[in-house]
Every structure is written in structure tokens, then in C-alpha cells.
């Protein structure tokens, strides 16, 4: 983290060429840095720009020479993203121009912003709580439509809105108990009300924690593995589903060794489709490693598409293996190469062909239903990061201890301590009381310039 008196600068747009490139500035020297970097066509100094008013002008290098022209705005603290004096300059999206403008900003007294520093300042200046700051990062990272809308709700403050009333209620209870401990003659010993408030908080936190599983699915997506015996047509199916000639296909059994992956968006959720090595007693070290990897992949997959070569009869051992997987996760069994089959009626599993395309829509439907099941209730999901869940679980443990403390008539001090610890966890989630080292980790994961 930089000291608040530093003025920070960063290129905010992604590296590479584009229509527009943006440089951001924030901190007490923003106005003077802008005066050196940008001359408005109207001749107006930065101080006269007016908050958020776009001005057209020349953008200058560190020698004060114009190198580009474009728009810029300035906004006086506290009315800005960071809550500090703040500016953005929009130049042409050429990395050489952007580097020159950044160099010019540094030459004029700004320093390079570490990752996430703009949002960190916004958080420190009370523009948003920590969960909303994390929502900003999620918005940038979201890889599917559903993840994006959950990230938006986090950034909007939905988690904050749930947590604040819980913290406030617990703070009041904590204060009352402290009062009762210190002035036991004056303050009514209202243990029933305290217990009720703790029980309510437990219920509300449990309700919030129900979002953890679907949050993980939204962030990580679903893993679907294609499995089967060698030559069953796994790689052909994989290529047909992703509509790309990605995996090698040959008539040699044991072609695929490494697990091959591709990302698809299905029903607004990110699905990682994995092609695996054919399962059999391997003929050699490399294939054995491939088979080992395939089994690991099946274990971690959320669902499996099991391919059986339609031109061959599945063995009893294979049928047993399929049943084993079906007992633990959704498995779609496919009879492949249906274009080669004369008697299609004899199959009791879904027929598919990577050649004719038969059955592929059913496979896509399977992916869709699996994704939709995983997203059950997603419309209102509160996106929980692992950090949030861990802290909420810790708070829950403390509150449960306090609750049973009240029930058993234990010392009030102990109950108060437990409530105090639960409050610390809740405050760590929202950033009211989060150690700097944790903030360093959270904001260190942001992009530079955000
Ligand atoms: N006619 C026809 N041939 C297919 C079809 N799918 C796969 N094949 C053929 O079957 C052979 C094996 O296909 P792959 O897709 O490589 O099978 P695999 O299961 O990935 O095989 P391994 O990676 O060796 O385990 C190739 O010669 C393919 O062209 C299909 O739907 N119809
Ligand atoms: Mg293959």
C-alpha cells in the first residue's frame, strides 16, 4: 500500500492496442500533475474543469510536448471513485502513447500505483466496504453471465446489506452484556433477550452460508469429463461439442494421454469440458500416466459423459464401472459412432455420432440441466468468497458457544467474549476491522489500475 499523501498513476486499460487507452490519477497532487499532462483546448486549467466534466485537449510527454489529443476529466475530493482528487485521461489506445503519458505523470510527481490501489483508497475513504471492493474485482474476473450478475450484486452491496444489521444487533447485545457485567446492580440482567439476539444472528448467518456452494460453482464453473474405453470416440465428441479440431483423433487406441480442456458457457455458467485418456490396463508408462490422470479427472468432475463404442459390446466390467460413477455423480452414457450402426434399436443408451451429429443436442441438453441444477436458486445468490465463508463459519462457532453458554448459565464474561470474537470475524468480512496484511493480499490480487 502507498501512503495516502502519494499521488498514484496507472494505465487502467488492458495492455495492447485498442480504440482508447485510459490513464488514471489519484491523490493530492492530481491537479498539478494534470496541469502538466493535459492542456485543454479552451485554455482552462485543471482547477476550472468542473467535477467529472469532460474536456478536450492535448496530452503531453514529460518534455511538455503534445503527443496525442483526447478527453480528460478531473474530480475534486471527496466526489470521486477513490474519494481523493482524481483524474482520468483518455488517449488513443497505443501502448507507446500510454507509456509516454504514464512517464509524464511520474515525471510530474506521481508514483506508479500498486495493483488495486485505486479501489483500496476507495475502501479506506469509505466509498465502499471490503465486500464491495471484492465485488469490483469479481466484476472484472467474471467468466460467465451468471457469475457476472452475482458479482454485480456483491459490488452493489448485497452482502454488506445482510451483514450490517447482524453486526449492529450483536454489537448492541455485546454492549448490554458488558454493561450488565460492569454495573450489575443498574442494568437488568436480560439473558433471554441476549440469547434471542444471538440465536437470530446464528439463523441469519446460516442462511447466508447456504450461498457458499453455488458461489463456488459460479466462480469456478462446472467440470464435465468425457470418459470411456480407448477408441470409444471421446476426442471426436469433445471436438464436436466445442466445434473445434482441438484433440487428436486417430484410429489407434490410446491416442489421448494428457487431459485436454476447453471452456464453454452453458446456461450462463462456465463449463470446463475435459477429454481424457481411454481407460484400460495401460500398455506402457506414458499411457499409464494418462489413465491415472483420467481417473483423477473423473474424481474431481461434477458430471461425466461416458462413451461406449457402438460398434462393440460393452463388457460387464465396464458396465460395473459406469454404475460406480453413477452412484456418486450425474453420468450421461452415450453409444457412439451411431452412423456406423445398422440396428440402432438395440441400444438402450443415447445414440451419438461425431460424424452425423446425432445425439449432440441431447448431450448439450445434459450439460444445460447439469449447469442449471448446480445454479439452483442463483437469481438471488449472495456471492461468497472463500474468505467470507471461513469468517462466517468462525462467527457461527463463537455464537453457538455463546448460545449454549446462556443456556447453561455460564459466566456472562465468557458469552460476551464469544460474541466479541464473532463480531471481529464479521467486521473482518466487511473491512471494518481487517488486518493490513489481509488487505494487502486482497488488493494485491487486483489488476494494476483498478
Ligand atoms: N464413423 C465414426 N467414427 C468415429 C466416430 N467417433 C470417433 N470415430 C472414429 O473412432 C476412432 C477413435 O476416435 P477418437 O475420438 O480418437 O477416440 P478416443 O476415445 O478419443 O480414443 P483414445 O484417445 O485413443 O482413447 C477414430 O478413427 C475416429 O475417427 C463417429 O461418431 N463415427
Ligand atoms: Mg482421445
CSV table of C-alpha atoms and ligand atoms in Angstrom, one decimal:
chain,number,residue,atom,x,y,z
A,1,UNK,CA,0.0,0.0,0.0
A,2,UNK,CA,1.1,3.5,-0.7
A,3,UNK,CA,0.9,6.4,1.8
A,4,UNK,CA,-2.3,8.4,1.3
A,5,UNK,CA,-0.2,11.6,0.5
A,6,UNK,CA,1.3,9.9,-2.6
A,7,UNK,CA,-0.4,10.6,-5.9
A,8,UNK,CA,-0.7,7.4,-7.8
A,9,UNK,CA,-0.9,6.9,-11.6
A,10,UNK,CA,-1.6,3.8,-13.7
A,11,UNK,CA,-2.7,2.7,-17.1
A,12,UNK,CA,-6.2,1.4,-16.5
A,13,UNK,CA,-6.9,-0.3,-19.8
A,14,UNK,CA,-5.7,-3.7,-20.8
A,15,UNK,CA,-2.3,-4.0,-22.4
A,16,UNK,CA,-2.2,-4.0,-26.2
A,17,UNK,CA,-3.7,-1.8,-28.9
A,18,UNK,CA,-7.3,-0.6,-28.8
A,19,UNK,CA,-9.5,2.4,-29.7
A,20,UNK,CA,-8.9,4.1,-26.4
A,21,UNK,CA,-6.4,3.9,-23.6
A,22,UNK,CA,-7.0,5.3,-20.1
A,23,UNK,CA,-4.6,6.7,-17.6
A,24,UNK,CA,-5.9,7.2,-14.0
A,25,UNK,CA,-4.5,9.6,-11.4
A,26,UNK,CA,-5.5,9.9,-7.7
A,27,UNK,CA,-4.1,11.8,-4.7
A,28,UNK,CA,-3.4,15.3,-3.5
A,29,UNK,CA,-1.1,16.2,-6.5
A,30,UNK,CA,-3.6,15.2,-9.2
A,31,UNK,CA,-4.4,18.7,-10.1
A,32,UNK,CA,-0.8,19.8,-10.6
A,33,UNK,CA,0.1,16.5,-12.5
A,34,UNK,CA,-2.9,17.1,-14.8
A,35,UNK,CA,-1.8,20.7,-15.5
A,36,UNK,CA,1.5,19.3,-16.8
A,37,UNK,CA,0.0,16.3,-18.7
A,38,UNK,CA,-3.0,17.9,-20.3
A,39,UNK,CA,-3.8,21.3,-21.9
A,40,UNK,CA,-7.5,21.8,-22.5
A,41,UNK,CA,-8.3,23.3,-25.9
A,42,UNK,CA,-10.2,26.1,-24.1
A,43,UNK,CA,-7.1,27.0,-22.2
A,44,UNK,CA,-8.8,26.2,-18.9
A,45,UNK,CA,-6.6,25.0,-16.1
A,46,UNK,CA,-7.5,21.7,-14.3
A,47,UNK,CA,-8.9,23.6,-11.3
A,48,UNK,CA,-11.6,25.1,-13.6
A,49,UNK,CA,-12.7,21.8,-15.3
A,50,UNK,CA,-15.7,21.2,-13.0
A,51,UNK,CA,-16.2,17.8,-11.4
A,52,UNK,CA,-16.5,15.0,-13.9
A,53,UNK,CA,-16.8,17.4,-16.9
A,54,UNK,CA,-15.0,16.0,-19.9
A,55,UNK,CA,-12.6,18.4,-21.6
A,56,UNK,CA,-10.9,18.1,-24.9
A,57,UNK,CA,-7.2,18.9,-25.3
A,58,UNK,CA,-3.6,18.0,-25.9
A,59,UNK,CA,-1.9,15.2,-24.0
A,60,UNK,CA,1.8,15.8,-23.3
A,61,UNK,CA,5.0,13.9,-22.7
A,62,UNK,CA,7.5,14.6,-19.9
A,63,UNK,CA,9.1,17.3,-22.0
A,64,UNK,CA,5.8,19.1,-22.2
A,65,UNK,CA,5.4,18.3,-25.9
A,66,UNK,CA,2.0,17.3,-27.2
A,67,UNK,CA,2.0,13.6,-28.3
A,68,UNK,CA,-1.7,12.9,-28.6
A,69,UNK,CA,-5.1,14.6,-28.2
A,70,UNK,CA,-8.1,13.4,-26.3
A,71,UNK,CA,-10.5,13.8,-23.5
A,72,UNK,CA,-9.9,14.1,-19.8
A,73,UNK,CA,-11.8,14.9,-16.6
A,74,UNK,CA,-10.9,15.9,-13.1
A,75,UNK,CA,-12.9,15.5,-9.9
A,76,UNK,CA,-12.2,17.1,-6.6
A,77,UNK,CA,-12.2,15.0,-3.4
A,78,UNK,CA,-14.3,13.6,-2.0
A,79,UNK,CA,-16.5,13.3,-5.1
A,80,UNK,CA,-14.6,10.6,-7.0
A,81,UNK,CA,-14.0,6.8,-7.2
A,82,UNK,CA,-11.2,7.0,-4.6
A,83,UNK,CA,-12.6,9.8,-2.5
A,84,UNK,CA,-9.4,11.8,-3.4
A,85,UNK,CA,-8.6,14.4,-6.0
A,86,UNK,CA,-8.9,12.2,-9.1
A,87,UNK,CA,-8.5,12.4,-12.9
A,88,UNK,CA,-8.7,10.2,-16.0
A,89,UNK,CA,-7.1,10.9,-19.4
A,90,UNK,CA,-8.4,9.1,-22.5
A,91,UNK,CA,-5.8,8.9,-25.2
A,92,UNK,CA,-5.6,6.7,-28.3
A,93,UNK,CA,-5.1,3.0,-27.2
A,94,UNK,CA,-1.5,2.6,-28.3
A,95,UNK,CA,0.8,1.2,-25.6
A,96,UNK,CA,3.6,3.6,-26.7
A,97,UNK,CA,1.4,6.6,-26.1
A,98,UNK,CA,0.2,5.3,-22.8
A,99,UNK,CA,3.7,4.6,-21.6
A,100,UNK,CA,4.7,8.1,-22.5
A,101,UNK,CA,1.8,9.6,-20.7
A,102,UNK,CA,2.5,7.5,-17.6
A,103,UNK,CA,6.1,8.5,-17.8
A,104,UNK,CA,5.0,12.1,-17.9
A,105,UNK,CA,2.8,11.6,-14.8
A,106,UNK,CA,5.7,10.1,-13.0
A,107,UNK,CA,8.0,12.9,-14.1
A,108,UNK,CA,5.4,15.4,-12.7
A,109,UNK,CA,5.4,13.8,-9.2
A,110,UNK,CA,3.1,10.8,-9.3
A,111,UNK,CA,4.2,7.3,-8.4
A,112,UNK,CA,3.1,4.0,-10.0
A,113,UNK,CA,0.0,2.6,-8.4
A,114,UNK,CA,0.4,-0.9,-7.0
A,115,UNK,CA,-2.4,-3.4,-8.0
A,116,UNK,CA,-5.8,-2.5,-6.6
A,117,UNK,CA,-4.6,0.8,-5.1
A,118,UNK,CA,-7.4,2.9,-6.5
A,119,UNK,CA,-10.0,0.6,-5.1
A,120,UNK,CA,-8.1,0.3,-1.8
A,121,UNK,CA,-8.2,4.0,-1.4
A,122,UNK,CA,-12.0,4.0,-2.3
A,123,UNK,CA,-12.4,1.4,0.5
A,124,UNK,CA,-10.2,3.4,3.0
A,125,UNK,CA,-12.1,6.6,2.2
A,126,UNK,CA,-15.4,4.9,3.0
A,127,UNK,CA,-16.7,4.8,-0.6
A,128,UNK,CA,-17.4,1.1,-0.4
A,129,UNK,CA,-16.9,-1.7,2.2
A,130,UNK,CA,-14.5,-4.5,1.6
A,131,UNK,CA,-17.1,-6.9,0.2
A,132,UNK,CA,-18.0,-4.3,-2.4
A,133,UNK,CA,-14.3,-3.8,-3.3
A,134,UNK,CA,-14.1,-7.6,-3.8
A,135,UNK,CA,-17.2,-7.3,-6.0
A,136,UNK,CA,-15.3,-4.8,-8.2
A,137,UNK,CA,-12.6,-7.4,-8.7
A,138,UNK,CA,-15.2,-10.2,-9.3
A,139,UNK,CA,-16.9,-8.0,-11.9
A,140,UNK,CA,-13.6,-7.8,-13.9
A,141,UNK,CA,-12.9,-11.5,-13.5
A,142,UNK,CA,-16.4,-13.0,-14.0
A,143,UNK,CA,-16.2,-15.6,-16.8
A,144,UNK,CA,-19.9,-16.2,-17.4
A,145,UNK,CA,-23.2,-14.3,-17.4
A,146,UNK,CA,-24.5,-15.7,-14.1
A,147,UNK,CA,-21.2,-15.0,-12.4
A,148,UNK,CA,-21.3,-11.5,-13.7
A,149,UNK,CA,-24.7,-10.7,-12.3
A,150,UNK,CA,-23.7,-12.2,-8.9
A,151,UNK,CA,-20.5,-10.1,-9.0
A,152,UNK,CA,-22.6,-7.1,-9.7
A,153,UNK,CA,-24.8,-7.8,-6.7
A,154,UNK,CA,-21.7,-8.1,-4.5
A,155,UNK,CA,-20.4,-4.8,-5.8
A,156,UNK,CA,-23.7,-3.2,-5.3
A,157,UNK,CA,-23.5,-4.1,-1.6
A,158,UNK,CA,-25.9,-7.1,-1.1
A,159,UNK,CA,-23.6,-8.9,1.3
A,160,UNK,CA,-22.8,-5.7,3.1
A,161,UNK,CA,-26.6,-5.1,3.5
A,162,UNK,CA,-27.1,-8.5,5.0
A,163,UNK,CA,-24.1,-8.3,7.4
A,164,UNK,CA,-24.5,-4.8,8.7
A,165,UNK,CA,-27.8,-5.4,10.6
A,166,UNK,CA,-26.4,-8.7,12.1
A,167,UNK,CA,-23.3,-6.8,13.3
A,168,UNK,CA,-25.3,-3.9,14.7
A,169,UNK,CA,-27.6,-6.3,16.6
A,170,UNK,CA,-24.7,-8.2,18.1
A,171,UNK,CA,-22.9,-5.0,19.0
A,172,UNK,CA,-25.9,-3.9,21.0
A,173,UNK,CA,-26.1,-7.2,22.7
A,174,UNK,CA,-22.4,-7.2,23.4
A,175,UNK,CA,-22.7,-3.6,24.9
A,176,UNK,CA,-25.7,-4.6,27.1
A,177,UNK,CA,-23.8,-7.7,28.5
A,178,UNK,CA,-20.7,-5.6,29.1
A,179,UNK,CA,-23.0,-3.1,31.0
A,180,UNK,CA,-24.5,-5.9,33.0
A,181,UNK,CA,-21.1,-7.2,33.9
A,182,UNK,CA,-19.7,-3.8,34.9
A,183,UNK,CA,-22.8,-2.4,36.6
A,184,UNK,CA,-24.6,-5.5,37.6
A,185,UNK,CA,-26.8,-3.5,40.0
A,186,UNK,CA,-28.0,-1.0,37.4
A,187,UNK,CA,-28.5,-2.9,34.3
A,188,UNK,CA,-31.3,-5.5,34.0
A,189,UNK,CA,-30.0,-9.0,33.5
A,190,UNK,CA,-31.9,-9.8,30.4
A,191,UNK,CA,-30.3,-13.1,29.4
A,192,UNK,CA,-33.4,-14.2,27.4
A,193,UNK,CA,-33.2,-11.2,25.1
A,194,UNK,CA,-29.5,-11.7,24.6
A,195,UNK,CA,-29.9,-15.3,23.8
A,196,UNK,CA,-32.7,-14.5,21.3
A,197,UNK,CA,-30.5,-11.9,19.6
A,198,UNK,CA,-27.6,-14.5,19.3
A,199,UNK,CA,-29.9,-17.2,18.1
A,200,UNK,CA,-31.3,-14.8,15.4
A,201,UNK,CA,-27.8,-14.0,14.3
A,202,UNK,CA,-27.0,-17.7,14.1
A,203,UNK,CA,-30.0,-18.3,11.8
A,204,UNK,CA,-29.1,-15.3,9.6
A,205,UNK,CA,-25.5,-16.4,9.2
A,206,UNK,CA,-26.6,-20.0,8.4
A,207,UNK,CA,-28.9,-18.6,5.8
A,208,UNK,CA,-26.0,-16.6,4.3
A,209,UNK,CA,-23.7,-19.7,4.3
A,210,UNK,CA,-26.2,-21.5,2.1
A,211,UNK,CA,-24.8,-19.4,-0.7
A,212,UNK,CA,-21.3,-20.8,-0.4
A,213,UNK,CA,-21.8,-23.8,-2.7
A,214,UNK,CA,-23.5,-22.1,-5.6
A,215,UNK,CA,-21.0,-19.2,-5.2
A,216,UNK,CA,-18.1,-21.7,-5.7
A,217,UNK,CA,-19.9,-23.0,-8.8
A,218,UNK,CA,-20.4,-19.5,-10.2
A,219,UNK,CA,-16.7,-18.7,-9.7
A,220,UNK,CA,-15.1,-22.0,-10.7
A,221,UNK,CA,-17.8,-23.2,-13.1
A,222,UNK,CA,-18.6,-26.9,-13.7
A,223,UNK,CA,-16.2,-29.6,-14.7
A,224,UNK,CA,-17.6,-32.2,-17.1
A,225,UNK,CA,-15.3,-35.1,-18.1
A,226,UNK,CA,-15.6,-37.3,-21.2
A,227,UNK,CA,-14.6,-40.8,-20.3
A,228,UNK,CA,-14.7,-44.3,-21.7
A,229,UNK,CA,-12.5,-47.1,-23.2
A,230,UNK,CA,-9.8,-46.3,-25.7
A,231,UNK,CA,-11.1,-45.5,-29.2
A,232,UNK,CA,-14.7,-45.1,-27.9
A,233,UNK,CA,-14.8,-41.7,-29.7
A,234,UNK,CA,-14.1,-39.3,-26.7
A,235,UNK,CA,-11.9,-36.9,-28.5
A,236,UNK,CA,-14.2,-36.8,-31.6
A,237,UNK,CA,-17.1,-36.0,-29.3
A,238,UNK,CA,-15.0,-33.4,-27.5
A,239,UNK,CA,-14.1,-31.7,-30.8
A,240,UNK,CA,-17.7,-31.8,-32.0
A,241,UNK,CA,-19.0,-30.2,-28.8
A,242,UNK,CA,-16.5,-27.4,-28.8
A,243,UNK,CA,-16.8,-27.1,-32.6
A,244,UNK,CA,-13.0,-27.0,-33.0
A,245,UNK,CA,-10.5,-29.6,-34.1
A,246,UNK,CA,-8.6,-29.4,-30.7
A,247,UNK,CA,-7.9,-33.0,-29.6
A,248,UNK,CA,-6.0,-35.5,-31.8
A,249,UNK,CA,-8.2,-38.2,-33.3
A,250,UNK,CA,-6.7,-41.4,-34.7
A,251,UNK,CA,-7.8,-45.0,-35.1
A,252,UNK,CA,-5.0,-46.0,-32.7
A,253,UNK,CA,-6.4,-47.0,-29.3
A,254,UNK,CA,-4.7,-44.9,-26.6
A,255,UNK,CA,-4.2,-41.7,-28.7
A,256,UNK,CA,-5.1,-39.2,-25.9
A,257,UNK,CA,-2.8,-39.1,-22.9
A,258,UNK,CA,-2.9,-35.6,-21.4
A,259,UNK,CA,-6.2,-34.3,-20.2
A,260,UNK,CA,-7.4,-31.7,-22.7
A,261,UNK,CA,-9.7,-28.9,-21.6
A,262,UNK,CA,-12.0,-26.4,-23.2
A,263,UNK,CA,-14.3,-23.7,-21.8
A,264,UNK,CA,-17.9,-23.4,-22.8
A,265,UNK,CA,-20.7,-21.2,-21.5
A,266,UNK,CA,-23.8,-23.2,-20.7
A,267,UNK,CA,-26.9,-21.5,-19.3
A,268,UNK,CA,-24.8,-18.6,-18.1
A,269,UNK,CA,-22.3,-20.9,-16.3
A,270,UNK,CA,-18.8,-21.6,-17.2
A,271,UNK,CA,-18.3,-25.3,-18.1
A,272,UNK,CA,-14.9,-26.8,-18.4
A,273,UNK,CA,-15.1,-29.8,-20.7
A,274,UNK,CA,-12.3,-32.3,-20.3
A,275,UNK,CA,-11.2,-35.0,-22.8
A,276,UNK,CA,-9.4,-37.9,-21.0
A,277,UNK,CA,-7.3,-40.9,-21.9
A,278,UNK,CA,-9.1,-44.1,-22.6
A,279,UNK,CA,-9.5,-46.3,-19.5
A,280,UNK,CA,-7.8,-49.7,-19.8
A,281,UNK,CA,-4.8,-51.6,-18.3
A,282,UNK,CA,-2.2,-49.3,-20.0
A,283,UNK,CA,0.4,-50.5,-22.4
A,284,UNK,CA,3.5,-48.5,-21.2
A,285,UNK,CA,4.4,-45.8,-18.8
A,286,UNK,CA,3.1,-42.9,-20.7
A,287,UNK,CA,-0.3,-44.4,-21.3
A,288,UNK,CA,-0.4,-45.5,-17.6
A,289,UNK,CA,0.2,-41.9,-16.5
A,290,UNK,CA,-2.6,-40.8,-18.9
A,291,UNK,CA,-5.0,-43.3,-17.4
A,292,UNK,CA,-4.0,-42.2,-13.8
A,293,UNK,CA,-4.7,-38.6,-14.8
A,294,UNK,CA,-8.1,-39.6,-16.4
A,295,UNK,CA,-9.2,-41.3,-13.1
A,296,UNK,CA,-8.2,-38.2,-11.1
A,297,UNK,CA,-10.2,-36.1,-13.6
A,298,UNK,CA,-13.3,-38.2,-13.2
A,299,UNK,CA,-13.0,-37.9,-9.4
A,300,UNK,CA,-12.9,-34.1,-9.5
A,301,UNK,CA,-15.5,-33.8,-12.3
A,302,UNK,CA,-19.1,-32.6,-11.4
A,303,UNK,CA,-20.5,-34.8,-14.1
A,304,UNK,CA,-19.3,-37.4,-16.6
A,305,UNK,CA,-20.2,-38.2,-20.2
A,306,UNK,CA,-19.4,-41.9,-20.6
A,307,UNK,CA,-18.8,-43.0,-24.2
A,308,UNK,CA,-19.2,-46.6,-25.4
A,309,UNK,CA,-18.1,-47.6,-28.9
A,310,UNK,CA,-21.4,-48.5,-30.6
A,311,UNK,CA,-19.6,-51.0,-32.8
A,312,UNK,CA,-18.6,-53.1,-29.9
A,313,UNK,CA,-20.4,-54.6,-27.0
A,314,UNK,CA,-19.6,-53.1,-23.6
A,315,UNK,CA,-18.0,-55.6,-21.1
A,316,UNK,CA,-19.6,-56.4,-17.8
A,317,UNK,CA,-16.6,-54.8,-16.1
A,318,UNK,CA,-17.3,-51.5,-18.0
A,319,UNK,CA,-21.0,-51.6,-17.0
A,320,UNK,CA,-19.9,-52.1,-13.4
A,321,UNK,CA,-17.5,-49.1,-13.7
A,322,UNK,CA,-20.3,-46.9,-15.1
A,323,UNK,CA,-22.6,-47.9,-12.2
A,324,UNK,CA,-19.8,-47.0,-9.7
A,325,UNK,CA,-19.6,-43.4,-11.1
A,326,UNK,CA,-23.4,-43.1,-11.4
A,327,UNK,CA,-23.7,-43.7,-7.7
A,328,UNK,CA,-21.7,-40.5,-7.0
A,329,UNK,CA,-22.4,-38.0,-9.8
A,330,UNK,CA,-24.5,-37.4,-12.9
A,331,UNK,CA,-23.3,-39.7,-15.7
A,332,UNK,CA,-24.6,-39.5,-19.3
A,333,UNK,CA,-24.0,-42.8,-21.1
A,334,UNK,CA,-23.6,-42.5,-24.9
A,335,UNK,CA,-23.4,-45.2,-27.5
A,336,UNK,CA,-21.1,-43.5,-30.1
A,337,UNK,CA,-20.5,-43.9,-33.8
A,338,UNK,CA,-24.2,-44.3,-34.4
A,339,UNK,CA,-23.6,-43.5,-38.1
A,340,UNK,CA,-22.0,-47.0,-38.4
A,341,UNK,CA,-24.8,-48.8,-36.8
A,342,UNK,CA,-27.3,-50.7,-38.8
A,343,UNK,CA,-29.6,-51.8,-36.0
A,344,UNK,CA,-30.0,-48.7,-33.9
A,345,UNK,CA,-32.9,-50.0,-32.0
A,346,UNK,CA,-30.8,-52.4,-29.9
A,347,UNK,CA,-29.2,-49.7,-27.8
A,348,UNK,CA,-30.8,-48.7,-24.5
A,349,UNK,CA,-28.5,-45.7,-24.1
A,350,UNK,CA,-28.4,-42.4,-26.0
A,351,UNK,CA,-27.0,-42.8,-29.5
A,352,UNK,CA,-24.5,-40.2,-30.7
A,353,UNK,CA,-22.2,-39.6,-33.6
A,354,UNK,CA,-19.5,-37.1,-34.0
A,355,UNK,CA,-19.8,-37.6,-37.8
A,356,UNK,CA,-23.6,-37.2,-38.4
A,357,UNK,CA,-24.1,-35.0,-35.3
A,358,UNK,CA,-26.8,-37.4,-34.0
A,359,UNK,CA,-27.4,-37.0,-30.2
A,360,UNK,CA,-25.2,-34.0,-29.8
A,361,UNK,CA,-28.2,-31.8,-28.9
A,362,UNK,CA,-29.1,-34.3,-26.2
A,363,UNK,CA,-25.5,-34.0,-24.8
A,364,UNK,CA,-25.8,-30.2,-24.8
A,365,UNK,CA,-29.1,-30.6,-23.0
A,366,UNK,CA,-27.4,-32.8,-20.4
A,367,UNK,CA,-24.8,-30.0,-19.9
A,368,UNK,CA,-27.6,-27.5,-19.6
A,369,UNK,CA,-29.6,-29.4,-17.0
A,370,UNK,CA,-26.4,-30.1,-15.0
A,371,UNK,CA,-25.5,-26.5,-15.1
A,372,UNK,CA,-29.0,-25.4,-14.1
A,373,UNK,CA,-29.1,-27.8,-11.2
A,374,UNK,CA,-25.8,-26.5,-10.0
A,375,UNK,CA,-27.2,-23.0,-10.2
A,376,UNK,CA,-30.4,-23.8,-8.3
A,377,UNK,CA,-31.6,-20.5,-6.7
A,378,UNK,CA,-28.9,-18.5,-8.3
A,379,UNK,CA,-31.1,-15.5,-9.1
A,380,UNK,CA,-30.7,-14.2,-5.6
A,381,UNK,CA,-27.4,-15.7,-4.6
A,382,UNK,CA,-25.1,-13.6,-2.5
A,383,UNK,CA,-21.7,-14.3,-3.9
A,384,UNK,CA,-19.5,-15.6,-1.1
A,385,UNK,CA,-15.7,-15.8,-1.5
A,386,UNK,CA,-13.8,-18.5,0.5
A,387,UNK,CA,-12.6,-15.7,2.8
A,388,UNK,CA,-16.2,-14.7,3.6
A,389,UNK,CA,-17.4,-18.3,4.2
A,390,UNK,CA,-14.5,-19.1,6.5
A,391,UNK,CA,-15.1,-16.0,8.6
A,392,UNK,CA,-18.8,-16.6,8.7
A,393,UNK,CA,-18.2,-20.2,9.9
A,394,UNK,CA,-15.8,-18.9,12.6
A,395,UNK,CA,-18.5,-16.4,13.7
A,396,UNK,CA,-21.1,-19.1,13.8
A,397,UNK,CA,-18.9,-21.3,16.1
A,398,UNK,CA,-18.4,-18.4,18.5
A,399,UNK,CA,-22.1,-17.6,18.5
A,400,UNK,CA,-23.1,-21.2,19.1
A,401,UNK,CA,-20.7,-21.3,22.0
A,402,UNK,CA,-22.3,-18.1,23.4
A,403,UNK,CA,-25.8,-19.5,22.8
A,404,UNK,CA,-25.1,-22.7,24.8
A,405,UNK,CA,-23.3,-20.6,27.4
A,406,UNK,CA,-26.5,-18.6,28.0
A,407,UNK,CA,-28.5,-21.9,28.2
A,408,UNK,CA,-26.1,-23.4,30.8
A,409,UNK,CA,-25.9,-20.2,32.8
A,410,UNK,CA,-22.2,-20.0,32.2
A,411,UNK,CA,-20.3,-16.8,33.1
A,412,UNK,CA,-21.5,-13.8,31.2
A,413,UNK,CA,-17.9,-12.8,30.5
A,414,UNK,CA,-17.4,-16.0,28.5
A,415,UNK,CA,-20.5,-15.4,26.5
A,416,UNK,CA,-19.5,-11.8,25.9
A,417,UNK,CA,-16.1,-12.9,24.7
A,418,UNK,CA,-17.6,-15.3,22.2
A,419,UNK,CA,-19.9,-12.6,20.9
A,420,UNK,CA,-16.9,-10.2,20.7
A,421,UNK,CA,-14.9,-12.8,18.6
A,422,UNK,CA,-17.9,-13.3,16.3
A,423,UNK,CA,-18.2,-9.6,15.8
A,424,UNK,CA,-14.5,-9.4,14.9
A,425,UNK,CA,-15.0,-12.0,12.2
A,426,UNK,CA,-18.0,-10.2,10.8
A,427,UNK,CA,-16.0,-6.9,10.8
A,428,UNK,CA,-13.2,-8.7,9.1
A,429,UNK,CA,-15.6,-9.6,6.3
A,430,UNK,CA,-16.8,-6.1,5.7
A,431,UNK,CA,-13.4,-4.5,6.3
A,432,UNK,CA,-14.3,-2.6,9.5
A,433,UNK,CA,-11.5,-4.5,11.3
A,434,UNK,CA,-9.4,-6.3,8.7
A,435,UNK,CA,-5.6,-6.6,9.3
A,436,UNK,CA,-3.4,-4.7,6.8
A,437,UNK,CA,-1.7,-8.0,5.8
A,438,UNK,CA,-5.1,-9.3,4.7
A,439,UNK,CA,-5.9,-6.1,2.8
A,440,UNK,CA,-2.5,-6.4,1.1
A,441,UNK,CA,-3.5,-9.9,-0.1
A,442,UNK,CA,-7.0,-8.9,-1.2
A,443,UNK,CA,-6.0,-5.8,-3.2
A,444,UNK,CA,-2.7,-7.4,-4.4
A,445,UNK,CA,-4.9,-9.8,-6.5
A,446,UNK,CA,-6.5,-6.9,-8.4
A,447,UNK,CA,-5.4,-5.6,-11.7
A,448,UNK,CA,-3.0,-2.7,-11.9
A,449,UNK,CA,-5.0,0.5,-12.4
A,450,UNK,CA,-8.2,-0.8,-10.7
B,1,LIG,N1,-17.8,-43.3,-38.1
B,1,LIG,C1,-17.5,-42.7,-36.9
B,1,LIG,N2,-16.2,-42.8,-36.5
B,1,LIG,C2,-15.9,-42.2,-35.3
B,1,LIG,C3,-16.8,-41.5,-34.6
B,1,LIG,N3,-16.2,-41.1,-33.4
B,1,LIG,C4,-15.0,-41.5,-33.5
B,1,LIG,N4,-14.7,-42.2,-34.6
B,1,LIG,C5,-13.5,-42.8,-35.0
B,1,LIG,O1,-13.1,-43.7,-34.0
B,1,LIG,C6,-11.6,-43.6,-33.9
B,1,LIG,C7,-11.3,-43.2,-32.4
B,1,LIG,O2,-11.8,-41.9,-32.2
B,1,LIG,P1,-11.2,-40.9,-31.1
B,1,LIG,O3,-12.1,-39.8,-31.0
B,1,LIG,O4,-9.8,-40.7,-31.2
B,1,LIG,O5,-11.5,-41.9,-29.8
B,1,LIG,P2,-11.0,-41.7,-28.3
B,1,LIG,O6,-12.0,-42.3,-27.4
B,1,LIG,O7,-10.6,-40.3,-28.1
B,1,LIG,O8,-9.7,-42.6,-28.3
B,1,LIG,P3,-8.4,-42.6,-27.3
B,1,LIG,O9,-7.9,-41.2,-27.2
B,1,LIG,O10,-7.4,-43.5,-28.0
B,1,LIG,O11,-8.9,-43.2,-26.1
B,1,LIG,C8,-11.2,-42.6,-34.9
B,1,LIG,O12,-10.8,-43.3,-36.0
B,1,LIG,C9,-12.4,-41.8,-35.2
B,1,LIG,O13,-12.4,-41.2,-36.5
B,1,LIG,C10,-18.2,-41.4,-35.1
B,1,LIG,O14,-19.1,-40.8,-34.5
B,1,LIG,N5,-18.4,-42.0,-36.2
B,2,LIG,MG1,-8.9,-39.5,-27.5
